[in-house]
PDB file of C-alpha atoms in Angstrom:
ATOM      1  CA  MET A 589      25.249 104.391  65.768  1.00 64.00           C
ATOM      2  CA  LYS A 590      24.384 106.562  68.608  1.00 72.00           C
ATOM      3  CA  ALA A 591      21.193 106.145  70.204  1.00 78.00           C
ATOM      4  CA  VAL A 592      18.256 108.668  69.277  1.00 81.00           C
ATOM      5  CA  VAL A 593      15.701 107.990  71.691  1.00 80.00           C
ATOM      6  CA  SER A 594      17.556 105.742  74.296  1.00 80.00           C
ATOM      7  CA  LYS A 595      20.045 103.224  74.664  1.00 83.00           C
ATOM      8  CA  LEU A 596      17.526 100.917  76.036  1.00 84.00           C
ATOM      9  CA  HIS A 597      16.192 100.163  72.741  1.00 88.00           C
ATOM     10  CA  CYS A 598      19.374  99.086  71.011  1.00 90.00           C
ATOM     11  CA  SER A 599      20.217  95.443  70.490  1.00 90.00           C
ATOM     12  CA  SER A 600      23.725  93.827  70.206  1.00 91.00           C
ATOM     13  CA  ALA A 601      22.667  91.663  67.324  1.00 92.00           C
ATOM     14  CA  GLU A 602      20.300  91.936  64.185  1.00 94.00           C
ATOM     15  CA  GLU A 603      16.506  91.878  65.242  1.00 95.00           C
ATOM     16  CA  GLU A 604      13.575  90.660  63.115  1.00 95.00           C
ATOM     17  CA  MET A 605      10.237  92.630  64.405  1.00 96.00           C
ATOM     18  CA  VAL A 606       6.642  91.615  63.171  1.00 95.00           C
ATOM     19  CA  VAL A 607       4.502  94.691  62.644  1.00 94.00           C
ATOM     20  CA  ARG A 608       0.501  94.126  62.845  1.00 91.00           C
ATOM     21  CA  ARG A 609      -1.796  96.799  61.718  1.00 84.00           C
ATOM     22  CA  ARG A 610      -5.016  97.615  64.181  1.00 77.00           C
ATOM     23  CA  PRO A 611      -8.146  98.427  62.113  1.00 66.00           C
ATOM     24  CA  HIS A 612      -9.610 101.760  62.810  1.00 64.00           C
ATOM     25  CA  VAL A 613     -12.534 100.155  64.037  1.00 60.00           C
ATOM     26  CA  VAL A 614     -10.784  97.909  66.754  1.00 59.00           C
ATOM     27  CA  ASN A 615      -8.553 100.464  69.308  1.00 59.00           C
ATOM     28  CA  GLY A 616      -8.543 103.259  66.577  1.00 65.00           C
ATOM     29  CA  GLY A 617      -6.208 102.011  64.375  1.00 70.00           C
ATOM     30  CA  GLY A 618      -2.363 102.347  64.776  1.00 84.00           C
ATOM     31  CA  PHE A 619      -0.076  99.265  65.068  1.00 89.00           C
ATOM     32  CA  VAL A 620       1.543  96.799  67.315  1.00 92.00           C
ATOM     33  CA  VAL A 621       5.179  95.614  66.976  1.00 95.00           C
ATOM     34  CA  THR A 622       6.158  92.402  68.727  1.00 94.00           C
ATOM     35  CA  ASP A 623       9.616  90.455  68.548  1.00 93.00           C
ATOM     36  CA  ARG A 624      10.151  86.712  67.562  1.00 90.00           C
ATOM     37  CA  LYS A 625       8.689  85.708  70.948  1.00 92.00           C
ATOM     38  CA  GLU A 626       5.686  87.396  70.072  1.00 93.00           C
ATOM     39  CA  LYS A 627       6.012  89.879  72.907  1.00 95.00           C
ATOM     40  CA  ILE A 628       4.664  93.338  72.344  1.00 95.00           C
ATOM     41  CA  VAL A 629       7.799  95.737  72.091  1.00 96.00           C
ATOM     42  CA  PHE A 630       6.023  98.696  71.012  1.00 95.00           C
ATOM     43  CA  LYS A 631       2.495 100.273  70.084  1.00 93.00           C
ATOM     44  CA  ILE A 632       1.691 103.232  67.750  1.00 91.00           C
ATOM     45  CA  ASP A 633      -1.388 105.215  68.190  1.00 87.00           C
ATOM     46  CA  GLY A 634      -2.500 107.763  65.803  1.00 79.00           C
ATOM     47  CA  CYS A 635      -5.364 109.957  65.677  1.00 67.00           C
ATOM     48  CA  GLY A 636      -8.027 107.055  65.718  1.00 56.00           C
ATOM     49  CA  VAL A 637      -6.716 106.947  69.283  1.00 56.00           C
ATOM     50  CA  LEU A 638      -5.541 110.550  69.903  1.00 57.00           C
ATOM     51  CA  GLY A 639      -8.455 112.067  68.381  1.00 60.00           C
ATOM     52  CA  THR A 640      -6.088 114.847  66.426  1.00 64.00           C
ATOM     53  CA  ARG A 641      -4.803 114.886  63.036  1.00 70.00           C
ATOM     54  CA  GLY A 642      -1.321 114.886  62.659  1.00 74.00           C
ATOM     55  CA  ASP A 643      -0.135 113.667  66.109  1.00 83.00           C
ATOM     56  CA  LEU A 644       1.290 110.010  66.783  1.00 88.00           C
ATOM     57  CA  VAL A 645       2.563 108.433  70.019  1.00 90.00           C
ATOM     58  CA  LEU A 646       5.033 105.538  70.161  1.00 92.00           C
ATOM     59  CA  ARG A 647       4.965 103.393  73.704  1.00 92.00           C
ATOM     60  CA  ASP A 648       6.822 100.855  74.901  1.00 92.00           C
ATOM     61  CA  GLY A 649       5.318  97.214  75.703  1.00 93.00           C
ATOM     62  CA  ASP A 650       4.388  98.477  78.912  1.00 92.00           C
ATOM     63  CA  GLY A 651       2.363 101.519  77.633  1.00 90.00           C
ATOM     64  CA  ASN A 652       4.691 104.008  78.761  1.00 90.00           C
ATOM     65  CA  ASP A 653       5.258 107.196  76.233  1.00 89.00           C
ATOM     66  CA  LEU A 654       8.684 107.319  74.276  1.00 90.00           C
ATOM     67  CA  LEU A 655       8.070 109.720  71.406  1.00 91.00           C
ATOM     68  CA  LEU A 656       5.345 112.225  70.743  1.00 90.00           C
ATOM     69  CA  ILE A 657       5.674 112.870  66.724  1.00 88.00           C
ATOM     70  CA  HIS A 658       3.814 115.915  65.404  1.00 87.00           C
ATOM     71  CA  LYS A 659       3.300 117.343  61.862  1.00 85.00           C
ATOM     72  CA  LYS A 660       3.815 120.744  61.704  1.00 72.00           C
ATOM     73  CA  GLY A 661       1.612 123.392  60.782  1.00 65.00           C
ATOM     74  CA  GLY A 662       0.835 126.962  60.059  1.00 53.00           C
ATOM     75  CA  ILE A 663       1.306 129.228  57.321  1.00 52.00           C
ATOM     76  CA  VAL A 664       5.016 128.845  56.780  1.00 48.00           C
ATOM     77  CA  GLN A 665       4.130 125.260  56.601  1.00 48.00           C
ATOM     78  CA  ALA A 666       1.764 125.580  54.113  1.00 47.00           C
ATOM     79  CA  LEU A 667       3.827 127.533  51.773  1.00 49.00           C
ATOM     80  CA  SER A 668       6.841 125.103  52.012  1.00 52.00           C
ATOM     81  CA  ILE A 669       7.280 122.316  49.584  1.00 53.00           C
ATOM     82  CA  HIS A 670       7.839 119.790  52.501  1.00 61.00           C
ATOM     83  CA  ASN A 671       5.907 118.530  55.214  1.00 77.00           C
ATOM     84  CA  LYS A 672       7.790 118.452  58.473  1.00 86.00           C
ATOM     85  CA  TRP A 673       7.147 116.058  61.180  1.00 89.00           C
ATOM     86  CA  ARG A 674       9.023 116.234  64.557  1.00 89.00           C
ATOM     87  CA  GLY A 675       9.886 113.601  67.094  1.00 90.00           C
ATOM     88  CA  TYR A 676      10.142 114.464  70.792  1.00 91.00           C
ATOM     89  CA  SER A 677      11.214 112.133  73.389  1.00 88.00           C
ATOM     90  CA  TYR A 678      10.674 112.621  77.069  1.00 75.00           C
ATOM     91  CA  ASP A 679      13.614 113.570  79.181  1.00 67.00           C
ATOM     92  CA  TYR A 680      13.889 112.111  82.974  1.00 64.00           C
ATOM     93  CA  GLN A 681      11.859 115.256  84.360  1.00 66.00           C
ATOM     94  CA  GLY A 682       8.924 114.347  81.481  1.00 68.00           C
ATOM     95  CA  SER A 683       9.644 117.310  79.300  1.00 72.00           C
ATOM     96  CA  PRO A 684       9.440 116.714  75.595  1.00 77.00           C
ATOM     97  CA  LYS A 685      12.781 117.155  74.044  1.00 83.00           C
ATOM     98  CA  PRO A 686      13.141 117.338  70.053  1.00 87.00           C
ATOM     99  CA  VAL A 687      15.132 114.213  68.526  1.00 89.00           C
ATOM    100  CA  PHE A 688      14.194 114.142  64.719  1.00 90.00           C
ATOM    101  CA  THR A 689      12.701 116.175  61.993  1.00 90.00           C
ATOM    102  CA  LEU A 690      11.447 114.184  59.130  1.00 91.00           C
ATOM    103  CA  ARG A 691      10.717 115.922  55.624  1.00 85.00           C
ATOM    104  CA  ASP A 692       8.252 114.501  52.945  1.00 79.00           C
ATOM    105  CA  PRO A 693       7.692 116.129  49.967  1.00 65.00           C
ATOM    106  CA  LYS A 694       4.010 117.472  49.448  1.00 55.00           C
ATOM    107  CA  ASN A 695       2.424 116.309  46.248  1.00 52.00           C
ATOM    108  CA  SER A 696       3.136 119.400  44.321  1.00 44.00           C
ATOM    109  CA  CYS A 697       4.463 120.184  41.007  1.00 44.00           C
ATOM    110  CA  PHE A 698       7.525 122.219  42.711  1.00 44.00           C
ATOM    111  CA  SER A 699       8.787 119.332  44.468  1.00 43.00           C
ATOM    112  CA  ILE A 700      11.990 118.222  42.749  1.00 46.00           C
ATOM    113  CA  THR A 701      12.755 115.047  44.805  1.00 50.00           C
ATOM    114  CA  ASN A 702      10.507 112.189  46.211  1.00 62.00           C
ATOM    115  CA  SER A 703      13.257 111.663  48.808  1.00 72.00           C
ATOM    116  CA  ILE A 704      12.315 111.668  52.453  1.00 89.00           C
ATOM    117  CA  ARG A 705      14.863 112.812  54.891  1.00 89.00           C
ATOM    118  CA  ILE A 706      15.348 112.583  58.612  1.00 90.00           C
ATOM    119  CA  SER A 707      17.614 114.928  60.580  1.00 89.00           C
ATOM    120  CA  VAL A 708      18.400 113.928  64.237  1.00 90.00           C
ATOM    121  CA  GLN A 709      19.290 116.503  66.656  1.00 77.00           C
ATOM    122  CA  PRO A 710      21.919 117.369  67.791  1.00 71.00           C
ATOM    123  CA  GLY A 711      24.010 117.478  65.252  1.00 71.00           C
ATOM    124  CA  ASN A 712      24.509 116.785  61.573  1.00 73.00           C
ATOM    125  CA  CYS A 713      23.425 113.181  61.126  1.00 86.00           C
ATOM    126  CA  TYR A 714      20.829 112.405  58.585  1.00 90.00           C
ATOM    127  CA  PHE A 715      19.103 109.117  57.325  1.00 92.00           C
ATOM    128  CA  ASP A 716      16.957 108.925  54.317  1.00 92.00           C
ATOM    129  CA  VAL A 717      13.919 106.357  53.321  1.00 93.00           C
ATOM    130  CA  ARG A 718      14.434 104.624  50.101  1.00 93.00           C
ATOM    131  CA  GLY A 719      11.803 102.377  48.386  1.00 92.00           C
ATOM    132  CA  TYR A 720       8.127 102.782  48.602  1.00 90.00           C
ATOM    133  CA  PHE A 721       6.590 102.082  51.982  1.00 89.00           C
ATOM    134  CA  PRO A 722       3.012 100.962  50.762  1.00 88.00           C
ATOM    135  CA  ASP A 723       4.859  98.152  48.488  1.00 89.00           C
ATOM    136  CA  ARG A 724       6.243  97.129  52.149  1.00 91.00           C
ATOM    137  CA  ASP A 725       9.453  97.437  50.381  1.00 91.00           C
ATOM    138  CA  CYS A 726      11.843 100.356  51.551  1.00 93.00           C
ATOM    139  CA  SER A 727      14.940 100.814  53.474  1.00 95.00           C
ATOM    140  CA  ILE A 728      16.044 103.542  56.299  1.00 95.00           C
ATOM    141  CA  ILE A 729      19.751 104.376  55.160  1.00 94.00           C
ATOM    142  CA  ASP A 730      22.266 106.129  57.273  1.00 92.00           C
ATOM    143  CA  SER A 731      24.329 109.244  56.216  1.00 90.00           C
ATOM    144  CA  ALA A 732      27.210 106.761  55.545  1.00 91.00           C
ATOM    145  CA  GLY A 733      24.820 104.836  52.837  1.00 92.00           C
ATOM    146  CA  ASN A 734      24.397 101.629  55.293  1.00 94.00           C
ATOM    147  CA  VAL A 735      20.914 100.356  55.535  1.00 96.00           C
ATOM    148  CA  ILE A 736      19.989 100.359  59.360  1.00 94.00           C
ATOM    149  CA  ALA A 737      16.205  98.988  59.045  1.00 95.00           C
ATOM    150  CA  GLN A 738      14.643  97.219  56.180  1.00 96.00           C
ATOM    151  CA  VAL A 739      10.794  96.665  55.635  1.00 95.00           C
ATOM    152  CA  THR A 740       9.909  93.843  53.619  1.00 94.00           C
ATOM    153  CA  GLY A 741       6.256  92.448  53.083  1.00 91.00           C
ATOM    154  CA  TRP A 742       4.454  89.181  54.841  1.00 85.00           C
ATOM    155  CA  ILE A 743       3.375  87.034  51.939  1.00 82.00           C
ATOM    156  CA  GLY A 744      -0.614  86.928  51.941  1.00 82.00           C
ATOM    157  CA  SER A 745      -1.265  89.799  54.274  1.00 83.00           C
ATOM    158  CA  ARG A 746      -1.248  93.652  54.101  1.00 80.00           C
ATOM    159  CA  ASP A 747      -1.752  94.126  57.710  1.00 84.00           C
ATOM    160  CA  ILE A 748       1.205  92.413  58.852  1.00 91.00           C
ATOM    161  CA  TYR A 749       4.993  93.066  57.676  1.00 93.00           C
ATOM    162  CA  LYS A 750       8.425  92.578  59.196  1.00 95.00           C
ATOM    163  CA  VAL A 751      11.073  94.816  59.714  1.00 96.00           C
ATOM    164  CA  VAL A 752      14.946  93.586  60.086  1.00 96.00           C
ATOM    165  CA  ILE A 753      16.743  96.222  62.106  1.00 96.00           C
ATOM    166  CA  GLU A 754      20.788  95.929  62.020  1.00 95.00           C
ATOM    167  CA  ALA A 755      22.776  95.793  65.371  1.00 94.00           C
ATOM    168  CA  ASN A 756      23.329  98.774  67.722  1.00 93.00           C
ATOM    169  CA  VAL A 757      20.408 100.711  65.819  1.00 94.00           C
ATOM    170  CA  ASP A 758      17.681 102.691  67.895  1.00 92.00           C
ATOM    171  CA  LYS A 759      14.487 100.545  67.449  1.00 94.00           C
ATOM    172  CA  ALA A 760      11.987 103.338  69.229  1.00 93.00           C
ATOM    173  CA  PHE A 761      13.754 105.811  66.615  1.00 92.00           C
ATOM    174  CA  VAL A 762      13.108 103.121  63.242  1.00 95.00           C
ATOM    175  CA  PHE A 763       9.659 102.807  64.684  1.00 95.00           C
ATOM    176  CA  GLY A 764       8.736 106.408  64.982  1.00 93.00           C
ATOM    177  CA  VAL A 765       9.860 106.977  61.513  1.00 93.00           C
ATOM    178  CA  ILE A 766       7.845 104.093  60.352  1.00 94.00           C
ATOM    179  CA  ALA A 767       4.751 105.411  62.176  1.00 91.00           C
ATOM    180  CA  VAL A 768       5.130 108.745  60.254  1.00 90.00           C
ATOM    181  CA  LEU A 769       5.552 106.710  56.745  1.00 90.00           C
ATOM    182  CA  ASP A 770       2.400 104.887  57.671  1.00 87.00           C
ATOM    183  CA  TYR A 771       0.801 108.180  58.417  1.00 86.00           C
ATOM    184  CA  ILE A 772       1.905 109.753  55.202  1.00 86.00           C
ATOM    185  CA  TYR A 773       0.533 107.237  53.094  1.00 83.00           C
ATOM    186  CA  GLY A 774      -2.744 107.351  54.612  1.00 75.00           C
ATOM    187  CA  GLU A 775      -2.449 103.608  56.499  1.00 72.00           C
ATOM    188  CA  SER A 776      -3.689 102.827  60.116  1.00 69.00           C
ATOM    189  CA  THR A 777      -2.391 105.731  61.976  1.00 68.00           C
ATOM    190  CA  SER A 778      -4.091 108.188  59.596  1.00 67.00           C
ATOM    191  CA  CYS A 779      -7.723 109.817  60.209  1.00 64.00           C
TER     192      CYS A 779
END
C-alpha cells in the first residue's frame, strides 16, 4: 500500500496499537495511541480541545500536527445524503494538502447504504469501513478486499481498545479514519 500521509508512519511488520480514550473533563477529550512498549505514537484532539465542532487534529507523539480533519459544511452539504470529512496533511512548507475524503451516510430515510467510504487523493484508491465502531468490531478494507486494520475491544473496558495494523500500512491514515469514526459515533472527540 502506498503511504497516504507519510512513509514515516509505515512499518515493515504488523503492529498492535492500544487506544486510550481521554474523558472530556481531562484535556478536553480525544484519545492517545500507544505501541506495545506504551510509547505514545499519536494523540487525537477533537472539539473539546480545539473549540470547533467538526475539526479534529492528529499529532505524532512529539505533538507535531500530522493531519487536520474537517467536516464539510454549507448548503450543498446540508442537502447531501452523506456527511463528508476531509483530511489534510502538511507539506514541507507547512501548507495543508488534501489526502483523503471520508463519506458517511447521514441518518436519513434517503440513505440507501450504511457504508463508510474513504477516497484517497490523488488517484482512484478507496477504502471501506466494515463492522460497527461503537462495538469495537470493525475493519478498514482496501479496494482489493484486504483488511488493512482491525479494531477490537479490550475486555472489561469501553475506554481502551486495540487496533491491529498490517505491514506497510500508513498508521497516521488509519488513526485519522478512526478519529472520524470516534466523532461520528459521539465518542471522545465529539462535543
